[in-house]
PDB file of C-alpha atoms and ligand atoms in Angstrom:
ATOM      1  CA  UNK A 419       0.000   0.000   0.000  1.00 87.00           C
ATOM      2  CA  UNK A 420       2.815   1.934   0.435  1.00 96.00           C
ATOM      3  CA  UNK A 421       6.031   1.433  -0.996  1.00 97.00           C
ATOM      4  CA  UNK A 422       9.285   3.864  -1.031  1.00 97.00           C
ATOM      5  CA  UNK A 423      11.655   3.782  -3.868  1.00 97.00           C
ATOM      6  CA  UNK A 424      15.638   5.477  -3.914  1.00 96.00           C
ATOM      7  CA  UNK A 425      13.946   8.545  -1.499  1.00 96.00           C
ATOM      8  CA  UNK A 426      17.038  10.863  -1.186  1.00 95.00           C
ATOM      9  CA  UNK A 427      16.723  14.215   0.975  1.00 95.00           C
ATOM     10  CA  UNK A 428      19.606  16.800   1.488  1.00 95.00           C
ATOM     11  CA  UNK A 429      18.287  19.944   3.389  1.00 94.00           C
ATOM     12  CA  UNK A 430      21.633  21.698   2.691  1.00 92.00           C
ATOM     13  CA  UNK A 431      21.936  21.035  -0.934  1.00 89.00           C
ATOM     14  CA  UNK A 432      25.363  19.154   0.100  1.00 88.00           C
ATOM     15  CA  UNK A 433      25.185  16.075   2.769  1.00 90.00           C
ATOM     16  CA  UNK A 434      22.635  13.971   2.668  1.00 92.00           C
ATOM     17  CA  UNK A 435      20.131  13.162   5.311  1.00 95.00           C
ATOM     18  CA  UNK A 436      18.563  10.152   3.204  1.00 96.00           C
ATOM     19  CA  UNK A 437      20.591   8.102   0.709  1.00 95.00           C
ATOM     20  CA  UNK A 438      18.222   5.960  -1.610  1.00 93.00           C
ATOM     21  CA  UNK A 439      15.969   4.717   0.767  1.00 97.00           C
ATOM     22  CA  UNK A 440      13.702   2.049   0.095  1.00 98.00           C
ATOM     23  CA  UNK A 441      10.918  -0.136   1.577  1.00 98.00           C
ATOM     24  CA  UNK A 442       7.660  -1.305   1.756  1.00 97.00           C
ATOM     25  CA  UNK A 443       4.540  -0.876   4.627  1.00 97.00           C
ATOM     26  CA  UNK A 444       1.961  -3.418   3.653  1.00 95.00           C
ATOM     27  CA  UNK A 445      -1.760  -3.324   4.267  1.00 93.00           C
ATOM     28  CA  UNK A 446      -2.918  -3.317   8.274  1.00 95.00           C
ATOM     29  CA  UNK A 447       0.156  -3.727   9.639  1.00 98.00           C
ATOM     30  CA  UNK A 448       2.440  -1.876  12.547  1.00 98.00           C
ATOM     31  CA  UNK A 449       5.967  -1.534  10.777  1.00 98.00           C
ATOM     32  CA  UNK A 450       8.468   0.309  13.042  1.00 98.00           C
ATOM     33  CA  UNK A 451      11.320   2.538  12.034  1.00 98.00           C
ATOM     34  CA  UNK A 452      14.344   2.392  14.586  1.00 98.00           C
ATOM     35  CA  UNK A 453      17.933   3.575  14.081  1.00 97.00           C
ATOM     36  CA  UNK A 454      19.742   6.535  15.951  1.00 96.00           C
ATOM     37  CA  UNK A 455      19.589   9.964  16.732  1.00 95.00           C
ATOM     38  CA  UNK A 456      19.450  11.893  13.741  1.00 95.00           C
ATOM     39  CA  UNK A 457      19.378   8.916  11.520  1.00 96.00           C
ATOM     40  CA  UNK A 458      16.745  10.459   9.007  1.00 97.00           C
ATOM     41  CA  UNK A 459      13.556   8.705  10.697  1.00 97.00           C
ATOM     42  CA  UNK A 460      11.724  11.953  11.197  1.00 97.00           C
ATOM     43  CA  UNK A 461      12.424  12.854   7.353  1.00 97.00           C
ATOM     44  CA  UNK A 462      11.712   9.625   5.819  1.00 97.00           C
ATOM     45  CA  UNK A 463       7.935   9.872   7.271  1.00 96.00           C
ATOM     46  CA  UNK A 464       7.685  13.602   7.078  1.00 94.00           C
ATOM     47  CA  UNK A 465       8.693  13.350   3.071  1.00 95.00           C
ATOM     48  CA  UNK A 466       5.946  10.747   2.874  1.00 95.00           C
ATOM     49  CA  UNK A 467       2.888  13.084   3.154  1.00 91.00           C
ATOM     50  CA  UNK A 468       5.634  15.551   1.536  1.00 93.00           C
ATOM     51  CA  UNK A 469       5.012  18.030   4.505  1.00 91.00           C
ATOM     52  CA  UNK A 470       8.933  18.124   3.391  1.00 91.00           C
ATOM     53  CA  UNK A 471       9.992  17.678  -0.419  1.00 87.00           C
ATOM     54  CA  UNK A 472      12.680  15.196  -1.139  1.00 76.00           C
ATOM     55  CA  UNK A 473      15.086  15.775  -4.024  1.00 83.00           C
ATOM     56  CA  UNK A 474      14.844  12.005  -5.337  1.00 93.00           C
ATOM     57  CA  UNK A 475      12.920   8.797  -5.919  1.00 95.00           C
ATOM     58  CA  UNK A 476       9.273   7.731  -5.833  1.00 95.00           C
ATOM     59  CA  UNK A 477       6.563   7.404  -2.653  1.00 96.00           C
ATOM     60  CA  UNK A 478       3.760   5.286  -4.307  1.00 97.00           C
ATOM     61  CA  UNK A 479       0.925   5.350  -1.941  1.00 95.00           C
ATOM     62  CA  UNK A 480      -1.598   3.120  -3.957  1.00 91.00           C
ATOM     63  CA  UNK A 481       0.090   3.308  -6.525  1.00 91.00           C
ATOM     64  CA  UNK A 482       0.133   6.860  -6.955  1.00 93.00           C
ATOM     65  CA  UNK A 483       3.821   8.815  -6.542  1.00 95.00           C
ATOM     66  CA  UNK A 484       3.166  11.353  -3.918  1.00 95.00           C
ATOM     67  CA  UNK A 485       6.081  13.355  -5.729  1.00 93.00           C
ATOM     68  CA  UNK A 486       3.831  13.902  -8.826  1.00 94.00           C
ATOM     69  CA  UNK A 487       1.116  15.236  -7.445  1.00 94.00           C
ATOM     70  CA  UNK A 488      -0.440  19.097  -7.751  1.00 94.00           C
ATOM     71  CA  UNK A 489      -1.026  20.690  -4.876  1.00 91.00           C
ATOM     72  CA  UNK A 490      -4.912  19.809  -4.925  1.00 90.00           C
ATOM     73  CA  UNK A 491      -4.496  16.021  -5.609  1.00 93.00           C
ATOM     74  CA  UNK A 492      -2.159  15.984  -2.589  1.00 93.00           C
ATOM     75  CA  UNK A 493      -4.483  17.473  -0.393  1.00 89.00           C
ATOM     76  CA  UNK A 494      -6.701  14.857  -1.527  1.00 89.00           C
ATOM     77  CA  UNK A 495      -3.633  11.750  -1.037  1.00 92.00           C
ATOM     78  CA  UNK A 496      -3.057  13.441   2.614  1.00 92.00           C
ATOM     79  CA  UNK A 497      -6.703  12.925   3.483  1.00 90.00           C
ATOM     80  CA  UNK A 498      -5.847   9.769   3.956  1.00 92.00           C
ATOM     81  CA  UNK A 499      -2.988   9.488   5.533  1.00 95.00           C
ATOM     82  CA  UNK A 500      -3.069  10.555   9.345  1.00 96.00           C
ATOM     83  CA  UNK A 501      -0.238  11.840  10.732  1.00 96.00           C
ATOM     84  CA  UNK A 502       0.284  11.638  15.270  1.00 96.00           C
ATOM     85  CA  UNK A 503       3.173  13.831  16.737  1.00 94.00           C
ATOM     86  CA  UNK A 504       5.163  13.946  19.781  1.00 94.00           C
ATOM     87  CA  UNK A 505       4.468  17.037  20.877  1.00 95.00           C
ATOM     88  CA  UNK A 506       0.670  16.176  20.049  1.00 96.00           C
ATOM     89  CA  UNK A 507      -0.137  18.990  18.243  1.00 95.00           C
ATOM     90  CA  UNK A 508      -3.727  19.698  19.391  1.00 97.00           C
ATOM     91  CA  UNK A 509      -5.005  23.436  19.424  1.00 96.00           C
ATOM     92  CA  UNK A 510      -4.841  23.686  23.766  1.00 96.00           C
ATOM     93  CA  UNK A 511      -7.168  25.885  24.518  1.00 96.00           C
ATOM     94  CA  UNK A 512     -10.469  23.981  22.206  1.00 95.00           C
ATOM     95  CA  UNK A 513     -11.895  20.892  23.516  1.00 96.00           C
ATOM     96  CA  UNK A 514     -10.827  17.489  22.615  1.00 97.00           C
ATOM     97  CA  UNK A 515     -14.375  17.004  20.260  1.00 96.00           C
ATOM     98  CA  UNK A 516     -13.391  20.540  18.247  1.00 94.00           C
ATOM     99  CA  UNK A 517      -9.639  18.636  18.210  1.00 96.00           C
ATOM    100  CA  UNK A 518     -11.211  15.062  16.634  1.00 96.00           C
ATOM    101  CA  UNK A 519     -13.111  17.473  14.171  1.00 95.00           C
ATOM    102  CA  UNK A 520     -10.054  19.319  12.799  1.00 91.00           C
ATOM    103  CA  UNK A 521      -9.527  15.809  10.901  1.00 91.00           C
ATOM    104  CA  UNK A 522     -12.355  16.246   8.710  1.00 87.00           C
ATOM    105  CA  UNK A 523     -11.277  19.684   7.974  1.00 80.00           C
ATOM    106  CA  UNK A 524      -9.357  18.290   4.780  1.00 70.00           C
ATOM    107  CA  UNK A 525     -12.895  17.460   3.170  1.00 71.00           C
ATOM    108  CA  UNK A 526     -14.218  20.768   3.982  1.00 65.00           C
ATOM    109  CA  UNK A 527     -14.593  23.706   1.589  1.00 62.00           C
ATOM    110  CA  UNK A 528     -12.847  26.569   2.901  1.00 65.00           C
ATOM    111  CA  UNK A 529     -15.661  28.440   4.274  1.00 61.00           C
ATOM    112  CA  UNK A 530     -16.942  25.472   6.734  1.00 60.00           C
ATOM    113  CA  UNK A 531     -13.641  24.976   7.570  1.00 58.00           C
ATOM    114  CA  UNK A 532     -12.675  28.609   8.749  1.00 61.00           C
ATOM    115  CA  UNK A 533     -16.109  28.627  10.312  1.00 59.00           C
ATOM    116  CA  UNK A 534     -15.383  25.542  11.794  1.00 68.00           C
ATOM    117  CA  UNK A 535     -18.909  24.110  10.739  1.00 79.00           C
ATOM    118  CA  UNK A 536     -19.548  20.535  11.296  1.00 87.00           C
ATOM    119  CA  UNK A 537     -22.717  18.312  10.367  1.00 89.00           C
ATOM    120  CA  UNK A 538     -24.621  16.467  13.313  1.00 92.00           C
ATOM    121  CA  UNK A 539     -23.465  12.980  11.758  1.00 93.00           C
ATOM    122  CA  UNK A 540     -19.306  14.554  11.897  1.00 93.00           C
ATOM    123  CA  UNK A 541     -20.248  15.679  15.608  1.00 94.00           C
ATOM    124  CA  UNK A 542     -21.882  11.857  16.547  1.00 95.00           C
ATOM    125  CA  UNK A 543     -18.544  10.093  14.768  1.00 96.00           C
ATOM    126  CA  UNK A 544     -15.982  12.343  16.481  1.00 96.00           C
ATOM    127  CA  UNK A 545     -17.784  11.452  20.022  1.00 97.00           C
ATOM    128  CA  UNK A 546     -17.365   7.704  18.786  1.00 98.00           C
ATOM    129  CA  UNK A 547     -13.884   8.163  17.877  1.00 98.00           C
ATOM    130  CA  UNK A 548     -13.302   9.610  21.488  1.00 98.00           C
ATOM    131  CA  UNK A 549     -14.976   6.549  22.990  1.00 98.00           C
ATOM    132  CA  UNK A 550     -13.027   4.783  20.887  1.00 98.00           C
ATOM    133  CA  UNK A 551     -10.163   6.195  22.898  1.00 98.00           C
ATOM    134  CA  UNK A 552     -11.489   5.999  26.168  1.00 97.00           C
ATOM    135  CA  UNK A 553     -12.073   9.561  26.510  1.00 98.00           C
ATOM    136  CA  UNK A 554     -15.885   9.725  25.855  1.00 96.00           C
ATOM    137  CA  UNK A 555     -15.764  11.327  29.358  1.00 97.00           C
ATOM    138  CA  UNK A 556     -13.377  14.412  27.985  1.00 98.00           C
ATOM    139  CA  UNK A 557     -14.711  15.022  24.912  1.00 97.00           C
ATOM    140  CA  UNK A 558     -15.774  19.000  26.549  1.00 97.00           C
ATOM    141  CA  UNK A 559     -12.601  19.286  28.216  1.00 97.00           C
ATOM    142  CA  UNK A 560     -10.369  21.640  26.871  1.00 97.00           C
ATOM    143  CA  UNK A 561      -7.030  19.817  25.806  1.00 97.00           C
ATOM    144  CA  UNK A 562      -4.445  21.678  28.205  1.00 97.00           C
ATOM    145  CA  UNK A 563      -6.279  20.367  30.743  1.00 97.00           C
ATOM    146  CA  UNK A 564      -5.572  16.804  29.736  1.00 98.00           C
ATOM    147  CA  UNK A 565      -2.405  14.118  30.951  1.00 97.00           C
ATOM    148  CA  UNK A 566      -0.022  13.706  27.968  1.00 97.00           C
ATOM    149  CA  UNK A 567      -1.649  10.239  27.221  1.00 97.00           C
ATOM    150  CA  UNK A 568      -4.574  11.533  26.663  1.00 98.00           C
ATOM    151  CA  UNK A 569      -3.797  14.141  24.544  1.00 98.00           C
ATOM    152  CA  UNK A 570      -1.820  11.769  22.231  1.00 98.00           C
ATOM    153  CA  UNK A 571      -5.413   9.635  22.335  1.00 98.00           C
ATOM    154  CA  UNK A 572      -7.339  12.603  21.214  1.00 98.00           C
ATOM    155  CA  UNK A 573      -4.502  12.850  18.506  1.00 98.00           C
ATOM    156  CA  UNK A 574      -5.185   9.379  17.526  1.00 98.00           C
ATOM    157  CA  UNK A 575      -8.962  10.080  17.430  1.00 98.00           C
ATOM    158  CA  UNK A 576      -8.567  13.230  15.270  1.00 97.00           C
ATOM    159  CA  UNK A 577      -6.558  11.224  12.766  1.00 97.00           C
ATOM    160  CA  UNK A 578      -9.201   8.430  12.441  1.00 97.00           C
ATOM    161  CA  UNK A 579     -11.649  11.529  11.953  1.00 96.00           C
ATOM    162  CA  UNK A 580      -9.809  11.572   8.263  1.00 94.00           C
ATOM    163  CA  UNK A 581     -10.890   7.984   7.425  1.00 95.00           C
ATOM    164  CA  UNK A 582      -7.311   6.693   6.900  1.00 96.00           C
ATOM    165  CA  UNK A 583      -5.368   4.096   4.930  1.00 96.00           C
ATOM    166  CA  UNK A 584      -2.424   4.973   6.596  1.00 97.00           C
ATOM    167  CA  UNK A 585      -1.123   6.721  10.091  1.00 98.00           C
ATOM    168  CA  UNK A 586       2.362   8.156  10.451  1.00 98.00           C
ATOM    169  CA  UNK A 587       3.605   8.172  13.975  1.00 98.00           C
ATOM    170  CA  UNK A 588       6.484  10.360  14.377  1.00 97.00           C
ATOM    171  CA  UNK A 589       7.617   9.214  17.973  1.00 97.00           C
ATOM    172  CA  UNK A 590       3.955   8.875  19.588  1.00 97.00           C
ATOM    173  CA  UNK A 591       5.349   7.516  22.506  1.00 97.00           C
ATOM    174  CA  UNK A 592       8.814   9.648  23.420  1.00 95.00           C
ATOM    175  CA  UNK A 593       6.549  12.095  25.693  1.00 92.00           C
ATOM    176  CA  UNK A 594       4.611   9.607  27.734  1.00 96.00           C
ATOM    177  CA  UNK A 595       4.700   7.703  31.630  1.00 96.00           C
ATOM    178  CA  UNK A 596       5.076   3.373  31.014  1.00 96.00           C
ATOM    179  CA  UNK A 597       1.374   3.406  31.632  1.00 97.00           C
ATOM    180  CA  UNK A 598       0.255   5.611  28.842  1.00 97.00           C
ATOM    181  CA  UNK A 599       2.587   3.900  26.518  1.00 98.00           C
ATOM    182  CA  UNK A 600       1.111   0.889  26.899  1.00 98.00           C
ATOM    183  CA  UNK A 601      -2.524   2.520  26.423  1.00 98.00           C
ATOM    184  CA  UNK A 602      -1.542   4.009  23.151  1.00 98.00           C
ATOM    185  CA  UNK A 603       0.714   1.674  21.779  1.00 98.00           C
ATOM    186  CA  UNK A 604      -2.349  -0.939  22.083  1.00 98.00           C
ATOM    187  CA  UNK A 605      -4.485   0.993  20.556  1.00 98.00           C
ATOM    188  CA  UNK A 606      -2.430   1.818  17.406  1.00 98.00           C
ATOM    189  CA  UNK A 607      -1.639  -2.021  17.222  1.00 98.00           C
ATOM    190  CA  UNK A 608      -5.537  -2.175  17.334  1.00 98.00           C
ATOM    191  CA  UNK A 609      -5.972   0.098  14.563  1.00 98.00           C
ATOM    192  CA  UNK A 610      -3.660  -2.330  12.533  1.00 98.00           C
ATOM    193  CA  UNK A 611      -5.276  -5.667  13.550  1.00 97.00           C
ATOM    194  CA  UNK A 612      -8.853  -4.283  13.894  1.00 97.00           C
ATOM    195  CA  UNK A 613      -9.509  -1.708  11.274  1.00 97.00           C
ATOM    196  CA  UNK A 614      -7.085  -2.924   8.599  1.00 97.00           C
ATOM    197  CA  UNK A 615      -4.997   0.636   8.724  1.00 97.00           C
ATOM    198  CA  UNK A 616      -1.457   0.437   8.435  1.00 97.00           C
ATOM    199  CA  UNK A 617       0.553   2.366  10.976  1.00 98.00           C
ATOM    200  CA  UNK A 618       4.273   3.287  10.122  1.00 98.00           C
ATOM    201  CA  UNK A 619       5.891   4.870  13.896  1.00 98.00           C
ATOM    202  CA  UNK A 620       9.352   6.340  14.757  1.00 98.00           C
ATOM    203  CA  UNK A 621      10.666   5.193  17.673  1.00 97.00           C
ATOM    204  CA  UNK A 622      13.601   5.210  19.849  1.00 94.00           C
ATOM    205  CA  UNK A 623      12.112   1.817  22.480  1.00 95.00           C
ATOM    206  CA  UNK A 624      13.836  -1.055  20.655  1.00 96.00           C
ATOM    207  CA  UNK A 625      11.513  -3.269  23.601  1.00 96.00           C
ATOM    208  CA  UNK A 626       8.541  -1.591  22.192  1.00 97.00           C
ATOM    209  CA  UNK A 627       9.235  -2.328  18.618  1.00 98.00           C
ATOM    210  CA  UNK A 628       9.675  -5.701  19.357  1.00 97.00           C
ATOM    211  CA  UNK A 629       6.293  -6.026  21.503  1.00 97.00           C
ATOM    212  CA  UNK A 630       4.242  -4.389  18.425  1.00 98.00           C
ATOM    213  CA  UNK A 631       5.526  -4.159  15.396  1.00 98.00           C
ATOM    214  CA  UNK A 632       5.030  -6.734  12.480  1.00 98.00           C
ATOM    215  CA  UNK A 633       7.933  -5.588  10.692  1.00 98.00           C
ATOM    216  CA  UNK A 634      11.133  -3.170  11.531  1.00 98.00           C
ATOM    217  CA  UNK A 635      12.911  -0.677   9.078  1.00 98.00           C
ATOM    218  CA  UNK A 636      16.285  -0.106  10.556  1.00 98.00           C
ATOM    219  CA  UNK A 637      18.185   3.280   9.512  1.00 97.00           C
ATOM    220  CA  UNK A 638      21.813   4.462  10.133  1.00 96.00           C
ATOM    221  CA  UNK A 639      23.187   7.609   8.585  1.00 95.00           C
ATOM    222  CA  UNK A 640      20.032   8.076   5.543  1.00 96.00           C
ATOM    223  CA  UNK A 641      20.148   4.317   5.034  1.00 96.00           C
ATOM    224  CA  UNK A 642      18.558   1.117   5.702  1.00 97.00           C
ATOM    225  CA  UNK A 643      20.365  -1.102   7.265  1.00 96.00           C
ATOM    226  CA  UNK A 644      17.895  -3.573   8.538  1.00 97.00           C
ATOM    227  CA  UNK A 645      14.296  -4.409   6.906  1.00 98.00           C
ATOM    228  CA  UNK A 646      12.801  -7.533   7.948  1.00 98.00           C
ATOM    229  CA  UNK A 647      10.180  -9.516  10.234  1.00 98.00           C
ATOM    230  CA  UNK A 648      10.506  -8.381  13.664  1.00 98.00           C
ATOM    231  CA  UNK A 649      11.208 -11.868  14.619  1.00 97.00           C
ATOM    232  CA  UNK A 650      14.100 -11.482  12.484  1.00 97.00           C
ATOM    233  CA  UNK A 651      15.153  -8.434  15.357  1.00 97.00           C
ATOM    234  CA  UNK A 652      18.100 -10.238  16.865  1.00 96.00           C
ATOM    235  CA  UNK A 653      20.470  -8.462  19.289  1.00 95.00           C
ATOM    236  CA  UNK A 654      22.937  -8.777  17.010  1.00 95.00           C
ATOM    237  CA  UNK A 655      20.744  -7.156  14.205  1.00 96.00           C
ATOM    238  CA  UNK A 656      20.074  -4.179  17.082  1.00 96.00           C
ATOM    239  CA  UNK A 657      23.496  -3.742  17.668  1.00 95.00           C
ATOM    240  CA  UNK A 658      24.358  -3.206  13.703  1.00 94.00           C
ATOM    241  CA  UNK A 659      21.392  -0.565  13.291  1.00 96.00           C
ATOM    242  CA  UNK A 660      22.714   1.632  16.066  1.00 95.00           C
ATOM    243  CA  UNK A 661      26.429   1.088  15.359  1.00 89.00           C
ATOM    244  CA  UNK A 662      28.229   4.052  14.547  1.00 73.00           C
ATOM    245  CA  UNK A 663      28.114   4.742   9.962  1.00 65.00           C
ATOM    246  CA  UNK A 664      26.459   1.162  10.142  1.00 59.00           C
ATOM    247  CA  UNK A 665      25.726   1.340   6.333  1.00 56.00           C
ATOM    248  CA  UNK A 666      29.800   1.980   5.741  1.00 49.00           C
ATOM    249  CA  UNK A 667      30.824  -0.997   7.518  1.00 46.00           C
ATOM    250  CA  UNK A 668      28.398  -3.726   5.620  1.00 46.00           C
ATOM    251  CA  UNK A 669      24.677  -3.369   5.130  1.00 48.00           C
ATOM    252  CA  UNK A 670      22.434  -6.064   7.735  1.00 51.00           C
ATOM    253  CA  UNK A 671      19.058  -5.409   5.262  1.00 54.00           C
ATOM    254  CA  UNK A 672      16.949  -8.242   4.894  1.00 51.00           C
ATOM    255  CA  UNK A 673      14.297  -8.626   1.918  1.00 47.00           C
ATOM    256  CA  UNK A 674      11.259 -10.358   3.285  1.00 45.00           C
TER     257      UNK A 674
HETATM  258  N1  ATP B1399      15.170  21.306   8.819  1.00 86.61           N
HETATM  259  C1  ATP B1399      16.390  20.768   8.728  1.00 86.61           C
HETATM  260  N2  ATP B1399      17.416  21.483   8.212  1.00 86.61           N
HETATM  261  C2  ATP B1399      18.658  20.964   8.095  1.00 86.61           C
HETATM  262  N3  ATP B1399      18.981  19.701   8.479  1.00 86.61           N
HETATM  263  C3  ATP B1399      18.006  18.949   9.001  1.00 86.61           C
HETATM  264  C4  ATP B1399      16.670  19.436   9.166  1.00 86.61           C
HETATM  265  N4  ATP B1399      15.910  18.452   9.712  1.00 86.61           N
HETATM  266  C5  ATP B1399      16.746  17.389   9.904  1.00 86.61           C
HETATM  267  N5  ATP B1399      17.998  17.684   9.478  1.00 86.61           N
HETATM  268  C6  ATP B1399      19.156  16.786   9.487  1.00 86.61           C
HETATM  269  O1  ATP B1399      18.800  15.594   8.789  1.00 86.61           O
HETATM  270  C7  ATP B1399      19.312  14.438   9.458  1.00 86.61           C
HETATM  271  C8  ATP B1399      18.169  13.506   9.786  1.00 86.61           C
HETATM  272  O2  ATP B1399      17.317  14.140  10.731  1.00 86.61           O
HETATM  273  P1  ATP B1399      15.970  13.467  11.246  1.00 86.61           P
HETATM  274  O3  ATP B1399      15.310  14.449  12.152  1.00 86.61           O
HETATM  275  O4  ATP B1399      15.211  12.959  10.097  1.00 86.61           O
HETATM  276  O5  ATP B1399      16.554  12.237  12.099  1.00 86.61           O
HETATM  277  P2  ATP B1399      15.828  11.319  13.167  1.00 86.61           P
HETATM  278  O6  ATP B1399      16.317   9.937  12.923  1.00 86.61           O
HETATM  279  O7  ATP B1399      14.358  11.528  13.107  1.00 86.61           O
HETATM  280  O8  ATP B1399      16.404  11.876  14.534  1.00 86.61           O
HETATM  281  P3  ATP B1399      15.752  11.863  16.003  1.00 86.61           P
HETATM  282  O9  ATP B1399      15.608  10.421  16.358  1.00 86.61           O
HETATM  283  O10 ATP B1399      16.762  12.566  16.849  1.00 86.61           O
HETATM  284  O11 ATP B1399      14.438  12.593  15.913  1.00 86.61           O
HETATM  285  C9  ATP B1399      20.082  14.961  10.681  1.00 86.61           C
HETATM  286  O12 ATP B1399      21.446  15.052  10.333  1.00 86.61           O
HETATM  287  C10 ATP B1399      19.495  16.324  10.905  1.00 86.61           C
HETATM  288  O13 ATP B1399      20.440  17.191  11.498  1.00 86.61           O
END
């Protein structure tokens, strides 16, 4: 459903942060990217909705290249692809129901959008999404008044408001207590087993990957090093993804 081809991304015009990076997320599963600090996670999925432009290679997402597209087919493309942030991203002050609704706000016209107008049958699906969450009981609290687990929940619900095929989790986790962790971490695996969405996350808990992901993309210095069955995660194949220029000293990638 989605598959990356030789994605290369220099933000300077002279090193490269990805060099041709390839791999595949198939159809309602969890696939985890791990690999070290500044390893080119965060621009791998952030070039995927092309909320950053990459200089080379092809991001089918059903077959389309995301790279082609004008700018009104990709609004269309990124209606379907959900997107959940560290740092959460909700507006604070509006309550966690006006937060769900923002995800339809992609198939609004521009004037019920601004106006923030929303049908009774948007209003009755963003309360299920909230249940959905376990926050039924907050959907008319504002969000700064919510625990960071919750807030990443309402994130979750707000990006199931947009229908998607796919969510990108850029480090969903890296804010959150054990507890909360385990909440949303469940849940997103849920989304995958459940609802047949396929959820790509960042993360920096190799434990965590291992507990919920189907499959693992490692990355070292803009590469792949690793891309297999998580089964296939061996200590060893940990140690090679976070060893220092990893993709300079012999490439660990596995084709399933
Ligand atoms: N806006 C930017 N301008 C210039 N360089 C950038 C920018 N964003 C990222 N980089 C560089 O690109 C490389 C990859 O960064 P990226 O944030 O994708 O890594 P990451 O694996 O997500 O790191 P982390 O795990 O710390 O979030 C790094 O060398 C980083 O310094």
């Amino acid at each position: 459903m989605l598959t990356v081809n030789h994605l290369a991304k220099s933000y300077d015009g002279e090193k490269k942060s990805l060099t041709d990076v390839s791999f595949s997320v198939r159809s309602g599963e969890v696939t985890v990217i791990i690999g070290p600090s500044g390893a080119g996670k965060t621009t791998i999925l952030r070039s995927i909705n092309q909320l950053i432009r990459d200089d080379e290679g092809e991001i089918l997402f059903d077959q389309i290249d995301m790279r082609q597209l004008n700018r009104v087919q990709l609004r269309r493309a990124r209606s379907h692809i959900g997107m959940i942030f560290q740092s959460y991203n909700l507006i604070e002050p509006l309550t966690a129901i006006e937060n769900v609704l923002h995800g339809c706000l992609g198939t609004k016209s521009n004037f019920a959008g601004i106006f923030s107008i929303y049908n009774n049958r948007e209003k009755e699906e963003a309360l299920k999404l909230l249940q959905k969450v376990g926050l039924e009981e907050f959907a008319y609290q504002q969000c700064r008044n919510l625990s960071g687990g919750q807030k990443q929940r309402v994130g979750i619900a707000r990006a199931l408001m947009q229908h998607p095929k796919i969510i990108l989790c850029d480090e969903p986790i890296a804010s959150l207590d054990p507890k909360s962790t385990i909440t949303v971490m469940d849940i997103l695996r849920g989304l995958a087993v459940n609802d047949g969405i396929s959820v790509l996350i960042n993360l920096h808990q190799v434990d965590i990957a291992r507990e919920y992901a189907d499959h693992v993309i490692g990355i070292n210095n803009g590469q792949v090093v690793f891309d297999d069955r998580t089964q296939a995660l061996s200590d060893a194949a940990i140690t090679g993804i976070y060893r220092k220029n990893a993709n300079l000293e012999g490439s660990l990638v596995h084709e399933s």
